[in-house]
Coordinates of C-alpha atoms in Angstrom, one line a residue:
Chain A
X139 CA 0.0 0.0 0.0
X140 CA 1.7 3.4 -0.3
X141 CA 1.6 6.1 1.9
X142 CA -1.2 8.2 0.2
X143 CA -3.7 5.5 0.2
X144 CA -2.3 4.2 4.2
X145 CA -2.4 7.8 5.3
X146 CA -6.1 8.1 3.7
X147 CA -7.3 5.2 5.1
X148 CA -5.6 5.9 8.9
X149 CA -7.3 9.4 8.9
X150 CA -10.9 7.9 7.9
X151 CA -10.3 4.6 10.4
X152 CA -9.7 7.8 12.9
X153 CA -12.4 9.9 12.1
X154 CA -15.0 6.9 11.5
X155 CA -16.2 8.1 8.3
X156 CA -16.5 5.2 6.8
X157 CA -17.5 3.3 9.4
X158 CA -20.2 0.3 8.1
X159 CA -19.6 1.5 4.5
X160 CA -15.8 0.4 4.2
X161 CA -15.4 -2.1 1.4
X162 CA -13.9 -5.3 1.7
X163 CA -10.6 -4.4 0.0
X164 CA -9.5 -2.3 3.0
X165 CA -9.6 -5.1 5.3
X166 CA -6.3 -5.2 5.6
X167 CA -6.1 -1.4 6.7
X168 CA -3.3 -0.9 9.2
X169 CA -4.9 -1.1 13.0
X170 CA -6.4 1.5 14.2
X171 CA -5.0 2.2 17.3
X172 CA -1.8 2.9 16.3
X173 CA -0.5 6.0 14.1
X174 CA 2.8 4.9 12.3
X175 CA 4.2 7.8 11.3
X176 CA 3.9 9.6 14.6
X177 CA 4.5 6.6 16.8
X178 CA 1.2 7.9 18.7
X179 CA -1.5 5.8 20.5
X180 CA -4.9 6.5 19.0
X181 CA -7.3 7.2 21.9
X182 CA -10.7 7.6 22.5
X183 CA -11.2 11.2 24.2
X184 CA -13.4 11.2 26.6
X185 CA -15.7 14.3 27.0
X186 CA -18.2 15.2 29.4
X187 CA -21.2 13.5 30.0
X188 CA -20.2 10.3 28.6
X189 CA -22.1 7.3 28.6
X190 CA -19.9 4.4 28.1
X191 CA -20.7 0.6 28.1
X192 CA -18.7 -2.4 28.6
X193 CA -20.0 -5.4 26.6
X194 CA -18.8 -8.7 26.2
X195 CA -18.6 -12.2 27.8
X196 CA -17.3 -13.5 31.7
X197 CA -14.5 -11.8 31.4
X198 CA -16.4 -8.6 31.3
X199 CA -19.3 -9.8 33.3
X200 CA -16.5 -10.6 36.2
X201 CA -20.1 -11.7 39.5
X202 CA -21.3 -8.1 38.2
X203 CA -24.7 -8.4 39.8
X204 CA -27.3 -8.4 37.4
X205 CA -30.1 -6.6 39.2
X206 CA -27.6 -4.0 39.7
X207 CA -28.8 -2.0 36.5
X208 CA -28.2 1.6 37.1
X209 CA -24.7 3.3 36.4
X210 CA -21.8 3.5 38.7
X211 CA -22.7 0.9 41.0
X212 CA -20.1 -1.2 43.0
X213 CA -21.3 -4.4 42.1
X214 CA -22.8 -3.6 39.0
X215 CA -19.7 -3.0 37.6
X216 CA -18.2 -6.4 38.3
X217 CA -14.6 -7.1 39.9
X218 CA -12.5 -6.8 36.6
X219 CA -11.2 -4.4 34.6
X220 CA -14.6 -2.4 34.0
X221 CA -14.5 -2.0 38.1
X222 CA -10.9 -0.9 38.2
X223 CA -10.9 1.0 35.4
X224 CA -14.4 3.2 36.0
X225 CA -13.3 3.7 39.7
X226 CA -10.2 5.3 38.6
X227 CA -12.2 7.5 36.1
X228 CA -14.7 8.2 38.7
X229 CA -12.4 8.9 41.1
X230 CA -10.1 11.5 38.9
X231 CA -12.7 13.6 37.0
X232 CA -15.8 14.1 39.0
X233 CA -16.8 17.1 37.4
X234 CA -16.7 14.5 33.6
X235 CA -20.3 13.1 35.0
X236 CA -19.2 9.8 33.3
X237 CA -21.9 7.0 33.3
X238 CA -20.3 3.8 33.3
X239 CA -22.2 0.2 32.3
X240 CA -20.9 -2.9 32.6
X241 CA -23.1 -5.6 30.7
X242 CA -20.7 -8.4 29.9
X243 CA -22.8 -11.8 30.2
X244 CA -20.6 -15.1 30.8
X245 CA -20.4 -17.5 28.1
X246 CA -21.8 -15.1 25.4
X247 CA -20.4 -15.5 21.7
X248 CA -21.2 -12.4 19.3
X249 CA -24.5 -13.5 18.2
X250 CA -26.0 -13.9 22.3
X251 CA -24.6 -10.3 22.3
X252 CA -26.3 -9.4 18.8
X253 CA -29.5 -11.2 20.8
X254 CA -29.4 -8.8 24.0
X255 CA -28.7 -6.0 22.5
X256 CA -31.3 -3.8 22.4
X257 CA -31.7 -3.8 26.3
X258 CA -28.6 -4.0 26.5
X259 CA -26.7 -1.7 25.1
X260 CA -28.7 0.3 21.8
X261 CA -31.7 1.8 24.8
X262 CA -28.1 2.9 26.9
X263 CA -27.7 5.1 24.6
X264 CA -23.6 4.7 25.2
X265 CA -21.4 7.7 23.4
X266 CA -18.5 5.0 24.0
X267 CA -18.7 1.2 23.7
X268 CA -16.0 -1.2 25.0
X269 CA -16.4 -4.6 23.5
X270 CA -14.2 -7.5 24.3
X271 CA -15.7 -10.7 22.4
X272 CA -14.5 -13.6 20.5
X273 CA -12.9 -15.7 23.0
X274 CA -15.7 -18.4 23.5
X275 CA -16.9 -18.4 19.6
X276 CA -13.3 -20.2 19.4
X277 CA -13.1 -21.6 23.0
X278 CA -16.8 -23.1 22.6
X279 CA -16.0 -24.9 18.9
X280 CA -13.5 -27.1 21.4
X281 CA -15.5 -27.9 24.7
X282 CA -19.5 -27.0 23.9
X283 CA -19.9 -28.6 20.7
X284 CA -20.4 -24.9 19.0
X285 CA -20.6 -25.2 15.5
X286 CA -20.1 -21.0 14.4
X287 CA -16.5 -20.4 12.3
X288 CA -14.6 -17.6 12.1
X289 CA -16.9 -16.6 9.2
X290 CA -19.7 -16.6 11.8
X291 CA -17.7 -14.7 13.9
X292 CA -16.7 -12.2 11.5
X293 CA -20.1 -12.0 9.7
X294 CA -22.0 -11.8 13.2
X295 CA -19.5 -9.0 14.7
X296 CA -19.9 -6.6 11.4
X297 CA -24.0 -7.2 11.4
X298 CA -23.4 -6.0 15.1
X299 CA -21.6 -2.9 14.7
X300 CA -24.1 -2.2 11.2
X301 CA -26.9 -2.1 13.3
X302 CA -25.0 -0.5 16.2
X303 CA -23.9 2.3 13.9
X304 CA -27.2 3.0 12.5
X305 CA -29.0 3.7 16.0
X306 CA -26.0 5.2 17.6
X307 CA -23.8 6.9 14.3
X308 CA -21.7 8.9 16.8
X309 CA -21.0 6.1 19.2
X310 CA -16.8 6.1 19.6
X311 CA -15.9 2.7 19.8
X312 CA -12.9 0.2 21.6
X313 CA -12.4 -3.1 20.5
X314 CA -10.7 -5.5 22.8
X315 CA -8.4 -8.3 21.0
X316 CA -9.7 -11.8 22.3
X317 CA -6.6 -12.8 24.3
X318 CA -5.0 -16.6 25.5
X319 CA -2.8 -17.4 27.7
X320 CA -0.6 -20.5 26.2
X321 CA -0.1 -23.5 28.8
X322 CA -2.2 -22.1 31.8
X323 CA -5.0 -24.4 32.4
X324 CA -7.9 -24.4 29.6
X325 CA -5.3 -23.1 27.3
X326 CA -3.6 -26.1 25.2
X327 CA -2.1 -26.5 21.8
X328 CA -5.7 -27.1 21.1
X329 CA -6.3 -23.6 20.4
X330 CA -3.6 -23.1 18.4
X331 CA -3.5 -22.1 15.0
X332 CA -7.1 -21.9 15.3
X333 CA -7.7 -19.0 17.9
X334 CA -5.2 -16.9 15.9
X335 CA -7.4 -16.2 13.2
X336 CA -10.2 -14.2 15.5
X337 CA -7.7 -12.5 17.2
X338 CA -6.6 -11.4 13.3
X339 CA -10.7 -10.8 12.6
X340 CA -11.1 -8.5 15.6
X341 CA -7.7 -6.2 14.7
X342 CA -9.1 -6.1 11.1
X343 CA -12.9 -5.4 12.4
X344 CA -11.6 -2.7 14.9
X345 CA -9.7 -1.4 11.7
X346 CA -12.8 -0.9 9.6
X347 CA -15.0 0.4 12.0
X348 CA -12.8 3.1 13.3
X349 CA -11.9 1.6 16.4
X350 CA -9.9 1.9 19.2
X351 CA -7.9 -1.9 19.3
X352 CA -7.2 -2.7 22.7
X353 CA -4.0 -5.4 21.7
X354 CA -4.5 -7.5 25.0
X355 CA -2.7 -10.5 23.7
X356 CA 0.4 -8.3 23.4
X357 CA -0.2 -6.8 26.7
X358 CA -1.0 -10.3 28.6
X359 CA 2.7 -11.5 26.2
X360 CA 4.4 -8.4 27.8
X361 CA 3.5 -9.3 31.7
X362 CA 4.6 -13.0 31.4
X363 CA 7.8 -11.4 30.8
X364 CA 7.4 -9.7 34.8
X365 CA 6.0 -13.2 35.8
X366 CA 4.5 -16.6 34.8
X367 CA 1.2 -16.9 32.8
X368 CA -0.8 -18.0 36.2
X369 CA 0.1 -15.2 37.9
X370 CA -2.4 -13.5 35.8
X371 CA -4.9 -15.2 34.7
X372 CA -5.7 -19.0 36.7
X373 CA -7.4 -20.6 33.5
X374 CA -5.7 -18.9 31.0
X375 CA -9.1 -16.7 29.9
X376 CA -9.8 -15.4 33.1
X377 CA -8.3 -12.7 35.0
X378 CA -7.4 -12.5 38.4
X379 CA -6.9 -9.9 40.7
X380 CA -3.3 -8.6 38.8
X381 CA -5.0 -9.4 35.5
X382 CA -8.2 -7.4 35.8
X383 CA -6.0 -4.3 37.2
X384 CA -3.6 -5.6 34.0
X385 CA -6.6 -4.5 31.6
X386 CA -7.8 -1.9 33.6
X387 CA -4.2 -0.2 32.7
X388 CA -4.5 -1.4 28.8
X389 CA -7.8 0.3 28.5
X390 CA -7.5 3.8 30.4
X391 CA -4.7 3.5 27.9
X392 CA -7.1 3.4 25.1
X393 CA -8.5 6.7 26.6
X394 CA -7.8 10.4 27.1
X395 CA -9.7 12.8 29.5
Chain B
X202 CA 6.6 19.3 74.5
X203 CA 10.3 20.8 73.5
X204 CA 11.6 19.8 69.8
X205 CA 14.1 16.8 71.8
X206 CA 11.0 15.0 73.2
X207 CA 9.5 15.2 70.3
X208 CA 12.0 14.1 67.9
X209 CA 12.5 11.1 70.4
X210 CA 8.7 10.1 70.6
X211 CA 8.7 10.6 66.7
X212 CA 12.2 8.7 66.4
X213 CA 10.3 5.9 69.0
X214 CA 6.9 5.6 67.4
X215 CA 8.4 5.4 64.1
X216 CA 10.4 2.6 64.9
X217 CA 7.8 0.6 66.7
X218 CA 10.0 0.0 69.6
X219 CA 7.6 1.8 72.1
X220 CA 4.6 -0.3 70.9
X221 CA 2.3 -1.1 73.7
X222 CA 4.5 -0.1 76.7
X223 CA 3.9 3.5 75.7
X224 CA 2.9 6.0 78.9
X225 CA -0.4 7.3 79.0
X226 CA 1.7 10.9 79.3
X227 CA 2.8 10.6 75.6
X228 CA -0.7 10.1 74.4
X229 CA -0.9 13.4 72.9
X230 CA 2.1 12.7 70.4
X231 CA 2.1 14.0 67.2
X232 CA 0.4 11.7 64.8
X233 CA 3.0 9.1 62.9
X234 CA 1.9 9.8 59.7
X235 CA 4.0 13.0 58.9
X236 CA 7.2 14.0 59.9
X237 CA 6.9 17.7 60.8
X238 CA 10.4 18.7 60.4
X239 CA 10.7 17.1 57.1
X240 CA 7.5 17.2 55.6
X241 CA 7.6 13.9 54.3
X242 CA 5.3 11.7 55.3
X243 CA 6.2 8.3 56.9
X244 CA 5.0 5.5 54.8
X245 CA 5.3 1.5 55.6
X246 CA 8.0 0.1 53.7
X247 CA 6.6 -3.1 51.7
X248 CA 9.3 -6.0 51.5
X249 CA 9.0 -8.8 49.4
X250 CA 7.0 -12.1 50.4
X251 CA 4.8 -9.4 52.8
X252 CA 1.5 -10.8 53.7
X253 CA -0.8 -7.6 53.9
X254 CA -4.0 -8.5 56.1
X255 CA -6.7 -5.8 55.6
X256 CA -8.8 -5.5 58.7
X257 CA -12.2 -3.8 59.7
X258 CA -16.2 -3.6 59.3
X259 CA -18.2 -3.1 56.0
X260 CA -16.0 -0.8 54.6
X261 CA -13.5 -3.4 54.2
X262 CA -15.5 -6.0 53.7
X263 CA -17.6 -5.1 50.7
X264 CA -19.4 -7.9 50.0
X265 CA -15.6 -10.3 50.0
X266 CA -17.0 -13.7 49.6
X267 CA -16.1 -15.2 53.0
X268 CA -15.7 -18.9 51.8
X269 CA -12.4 -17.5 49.0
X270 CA -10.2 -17.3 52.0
X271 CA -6.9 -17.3 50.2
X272 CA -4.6 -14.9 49.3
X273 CA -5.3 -12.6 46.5
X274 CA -8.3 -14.0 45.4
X275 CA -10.9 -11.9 43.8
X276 CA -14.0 -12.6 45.6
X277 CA -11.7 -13.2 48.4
X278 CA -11.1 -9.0 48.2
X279 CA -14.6 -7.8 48.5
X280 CA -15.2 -4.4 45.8
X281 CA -14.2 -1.9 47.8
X282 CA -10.2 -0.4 48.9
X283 CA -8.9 -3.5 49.6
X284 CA -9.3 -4.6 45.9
X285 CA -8.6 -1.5 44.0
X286 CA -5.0 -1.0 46.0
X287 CA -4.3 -5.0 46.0
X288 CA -4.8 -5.2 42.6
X289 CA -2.3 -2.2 42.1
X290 CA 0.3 -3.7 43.8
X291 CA 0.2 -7.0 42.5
X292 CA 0.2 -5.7 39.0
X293 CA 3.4 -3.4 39.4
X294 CA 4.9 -5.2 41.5
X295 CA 5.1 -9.3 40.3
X296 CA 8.3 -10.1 41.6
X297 CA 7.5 -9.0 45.6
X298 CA 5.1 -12.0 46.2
X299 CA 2.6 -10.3 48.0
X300 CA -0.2 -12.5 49.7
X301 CA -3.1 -9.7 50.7
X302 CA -6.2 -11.0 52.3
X303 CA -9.3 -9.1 53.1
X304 CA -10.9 -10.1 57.0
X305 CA -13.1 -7.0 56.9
X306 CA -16.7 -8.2 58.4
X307 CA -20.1 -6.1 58.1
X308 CA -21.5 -4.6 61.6
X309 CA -18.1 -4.9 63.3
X310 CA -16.7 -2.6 66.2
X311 CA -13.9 -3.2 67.9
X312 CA -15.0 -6.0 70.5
X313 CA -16.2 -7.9 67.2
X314 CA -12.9 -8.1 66.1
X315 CA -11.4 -9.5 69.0
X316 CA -13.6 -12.4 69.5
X317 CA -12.0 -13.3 66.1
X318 CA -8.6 -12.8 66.4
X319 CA -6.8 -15.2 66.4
X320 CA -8.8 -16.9 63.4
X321 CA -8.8 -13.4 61.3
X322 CA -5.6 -12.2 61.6
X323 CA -2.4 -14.0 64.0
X324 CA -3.3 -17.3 62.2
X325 CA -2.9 -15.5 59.4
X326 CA 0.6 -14.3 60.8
X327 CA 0.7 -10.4 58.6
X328 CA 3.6 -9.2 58.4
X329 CA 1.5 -5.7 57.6
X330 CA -2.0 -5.4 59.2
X331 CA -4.3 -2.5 58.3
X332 CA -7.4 -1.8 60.2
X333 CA -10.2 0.5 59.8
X334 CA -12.0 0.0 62.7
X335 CA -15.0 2.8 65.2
X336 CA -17.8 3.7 62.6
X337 CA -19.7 1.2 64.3
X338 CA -18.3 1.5 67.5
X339 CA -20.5 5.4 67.5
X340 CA -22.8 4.7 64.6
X341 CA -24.5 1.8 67.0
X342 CA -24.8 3.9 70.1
X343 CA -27.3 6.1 67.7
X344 CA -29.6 3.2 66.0
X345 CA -28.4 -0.6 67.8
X346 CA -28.9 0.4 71.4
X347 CA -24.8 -0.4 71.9
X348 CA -24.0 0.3 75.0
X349 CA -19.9 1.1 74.0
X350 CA -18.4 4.5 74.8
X351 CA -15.8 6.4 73.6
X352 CA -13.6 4.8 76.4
X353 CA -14.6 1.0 75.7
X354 CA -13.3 1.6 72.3
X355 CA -10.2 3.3 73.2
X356 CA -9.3 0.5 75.6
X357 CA -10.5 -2.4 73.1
X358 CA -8.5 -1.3 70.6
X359 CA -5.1 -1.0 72.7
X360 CA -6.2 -4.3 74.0
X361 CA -6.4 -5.2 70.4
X362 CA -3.2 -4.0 69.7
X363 CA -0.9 -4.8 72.5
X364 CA -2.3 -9.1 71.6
X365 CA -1.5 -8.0 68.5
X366 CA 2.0 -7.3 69.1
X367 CA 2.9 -9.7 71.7
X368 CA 1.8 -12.9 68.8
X369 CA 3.2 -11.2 65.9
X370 CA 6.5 -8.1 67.6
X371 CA 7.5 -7.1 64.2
X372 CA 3.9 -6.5 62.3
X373 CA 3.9 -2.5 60.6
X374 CA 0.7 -1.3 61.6
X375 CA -1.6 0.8 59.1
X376 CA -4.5 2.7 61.3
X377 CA -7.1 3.6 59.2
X378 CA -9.4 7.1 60.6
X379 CA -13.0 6.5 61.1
X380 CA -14.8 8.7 59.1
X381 CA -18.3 10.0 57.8
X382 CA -19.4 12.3 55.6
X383 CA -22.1 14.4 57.1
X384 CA -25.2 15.4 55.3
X385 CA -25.1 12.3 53.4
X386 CA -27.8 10.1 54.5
X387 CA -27.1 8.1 57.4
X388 CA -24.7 10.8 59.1
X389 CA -27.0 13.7 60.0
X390 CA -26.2 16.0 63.2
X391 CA -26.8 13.5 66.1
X392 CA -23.0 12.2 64.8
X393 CA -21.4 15.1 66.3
X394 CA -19.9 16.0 68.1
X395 CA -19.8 12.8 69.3
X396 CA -17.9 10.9 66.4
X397 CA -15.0 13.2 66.8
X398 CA -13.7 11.5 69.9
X399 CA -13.7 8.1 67.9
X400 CA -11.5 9.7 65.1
X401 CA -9.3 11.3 67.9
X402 CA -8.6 8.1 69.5
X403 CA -7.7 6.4 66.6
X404 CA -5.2 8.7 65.8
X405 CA -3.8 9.1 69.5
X406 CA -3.8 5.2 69.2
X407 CA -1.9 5.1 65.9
X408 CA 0.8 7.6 67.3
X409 CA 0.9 5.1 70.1
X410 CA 1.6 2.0 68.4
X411 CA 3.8 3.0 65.9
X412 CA 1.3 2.9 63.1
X413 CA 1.1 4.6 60.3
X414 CA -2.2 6.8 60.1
X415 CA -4.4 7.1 57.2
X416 CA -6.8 10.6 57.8
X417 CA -9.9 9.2 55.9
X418 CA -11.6 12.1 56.9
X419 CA -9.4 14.5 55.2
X420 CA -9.8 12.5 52.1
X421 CA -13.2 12.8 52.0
X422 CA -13.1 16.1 53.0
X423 CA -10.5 17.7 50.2
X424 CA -12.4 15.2 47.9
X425 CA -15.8 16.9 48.9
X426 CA -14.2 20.0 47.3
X427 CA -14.4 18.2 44.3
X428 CA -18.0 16.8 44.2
X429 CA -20.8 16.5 46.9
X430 CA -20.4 13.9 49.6
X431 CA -23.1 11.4 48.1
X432 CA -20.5 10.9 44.8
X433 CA -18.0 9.6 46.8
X434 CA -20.5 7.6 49.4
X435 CA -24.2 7.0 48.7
X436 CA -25.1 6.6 53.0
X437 CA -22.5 9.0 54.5
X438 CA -20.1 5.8 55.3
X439 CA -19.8 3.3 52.5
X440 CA -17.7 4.4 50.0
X441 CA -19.0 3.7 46.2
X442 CA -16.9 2.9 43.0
X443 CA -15.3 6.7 43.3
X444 CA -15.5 6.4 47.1
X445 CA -13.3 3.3 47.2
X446 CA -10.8 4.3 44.6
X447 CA -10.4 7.6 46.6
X448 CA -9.4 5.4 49.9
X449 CA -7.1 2.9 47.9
X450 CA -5.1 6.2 46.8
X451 CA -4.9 7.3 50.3
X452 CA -4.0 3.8 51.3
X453 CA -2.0 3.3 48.7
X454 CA -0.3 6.7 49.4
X455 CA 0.6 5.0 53.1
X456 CA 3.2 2.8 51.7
X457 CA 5.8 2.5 49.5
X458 CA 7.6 -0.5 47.6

């Protein structure tokens, strides 16, 4: 690609113009969250009165309470990185009046997102969405029998940010790369090559849709550097107390105030 | 008191070495949590391997599931302080091995405490024990009928504190100030001025023992410059997500690594 047509296509990823309207032949559009020739961080700037929703599976969810529903609330917000990350945002800029959601169900796949949301995160009304999805549309092909492929996965994910787009046009979006931890519990050679390829489709989707890519592969990689995979995650999926502050860090990273 | 006695009670109650065979005549020393002549303020020194026991009543418990009774588990930390500065420290820090465990339980004063001990905190042998301990001790006079005073809870806690130090000599104290944030809710006028003498006497206690002293109060104060009371605490006591983030940084502000 040369340098016209990447700079064109950074600046429109970046400004989401052509969000749900790119065509296929960009797919391979340099991520988003990263601007080459400055060697800056793309970010998500936060601005008053934000609403902004966390969606996704258990790692989102995290024993949020369900019948917690309002925003802001201690156990509606889970004890991962939605928790640690709002409370720090809560805590620094009181006068941002943030609302912060956390509506991450365990087990979902994109399309039991895609089936909840409506309630769940179009009537919010978010100005930012956080979505971190993919993991169990692999995960579930091994141990639940699931028969969706990375087509599915790609096709059900774009038909959810469409529809997301066309209720909420001005929605700013993050998308979280589905992450594994190699050799700590659930996570064998089994997943491998296989998982790779949603991890690619959710880089390439945050790509076309203007997003904000949260690389948390790379930053779960980088901490087993500090110390062993278990130290962050028991299962492999999951994270524990030093993992959910771990992507707490990664996404107030994806963010500016 | 002349600058020599002073510097010699600071000197003394920094180190510890007067812990629990401290005169009644030194119980107006200045508080251990600032150094007057330097302006620094004295923090507790984490070492690696440290098992860090948080201690108290709701505040600390915050809905901690009580059957995840190892270290740094999750549910195990409730959603409140003891999670958000945990989590911290075990992210930044890998290599230091920290074990933290969360013993905070709901309704407690200081009596409550002792009658589980030995169970909640010297089995647990900490080699740093925080406690947050009186809301309830003057909150229960007003609505529970408790029949406490100021005086039982001054002498439970030194009670406390001297078993404390005679199971476990070398244990750096962390002394947490009742506080409560009036106009919100629960804490209307019928808290004062009676409350003050708790908060006193935690801090003349803290002085005593060697502790260092965390001035909740303050905190919630200076943050009240910020936002009103109920965005930090939706009853006056109980910190919410912004509420416990605000105390981690103050806790976490009490120690260095």
């Amino acid at each position: 690609m040369n340098n016209k047509r990447r700079q064109f296509i950074k600046t429109a990823a970046i400004g989401g113009v052509l969000a749900g309207t790119l065509p296929r032949v960009l797919a391979a559009a340099p991520p988003a969250s990263k601007d080459a020739a400055s060697g800056k961080k793309n970010k998500i700037k936060l601005l008053k009165d934000d609403i902004i929703l966390f969606q996704g599976d258990s790692i989102t969810d995290a024993h949020r309470k369900r019948e917690e529903k309002e925003a802001n609330l201690q156990m509606g917000m889970g004890l991962s990185y939605p928790a640690h990350a709002s409370a720090e945002l809560l805590c620094q800029h009181p006068g941002m009046n943030f609302k912060f959601y956390d509506r991450g169900v365990s087990g979902n796949k994109v399309y039991q997102l895609a089936e909840r949301w409506d309630a769940d995160c179009l009537d919010l009304k978010p100005t930012v969405l956080s979505i971190l999805v993919g993991v169990n549309d692999f995960w579930h092909t091994l141990v639940n029998d699931y028969k969706g492929t990375i087509q599915t996965y790609r096709d059900d994910y774009k038909a959810l940010l469409d529809r997301t787009k066309k209720t909420l046009p001005d929605v700013r979006l993050i998308i979280g790369q589905p992450y594994a931890v190699k050799g700590v519990k659930s996570v064998d050679d089994k997943w491998f090559p296989g998982f790779l390829d949603y991890q690619a489709a959710a880089k390439e989707i945050a790509g076309q849709y203007g997003a904000v890519f949260i690389p948390y592969q790379e930053v779960y990689d980088k901490a087993q550097q500090k110390a062993p995979g278990s130290y962050w995650t028991a299962d492999g999926v999951h994270p524990n107390l030093a993992g959910a502050r771990l992507m707490a860090d990664a996404w107030l990273d994806a963010v500016t105030v």
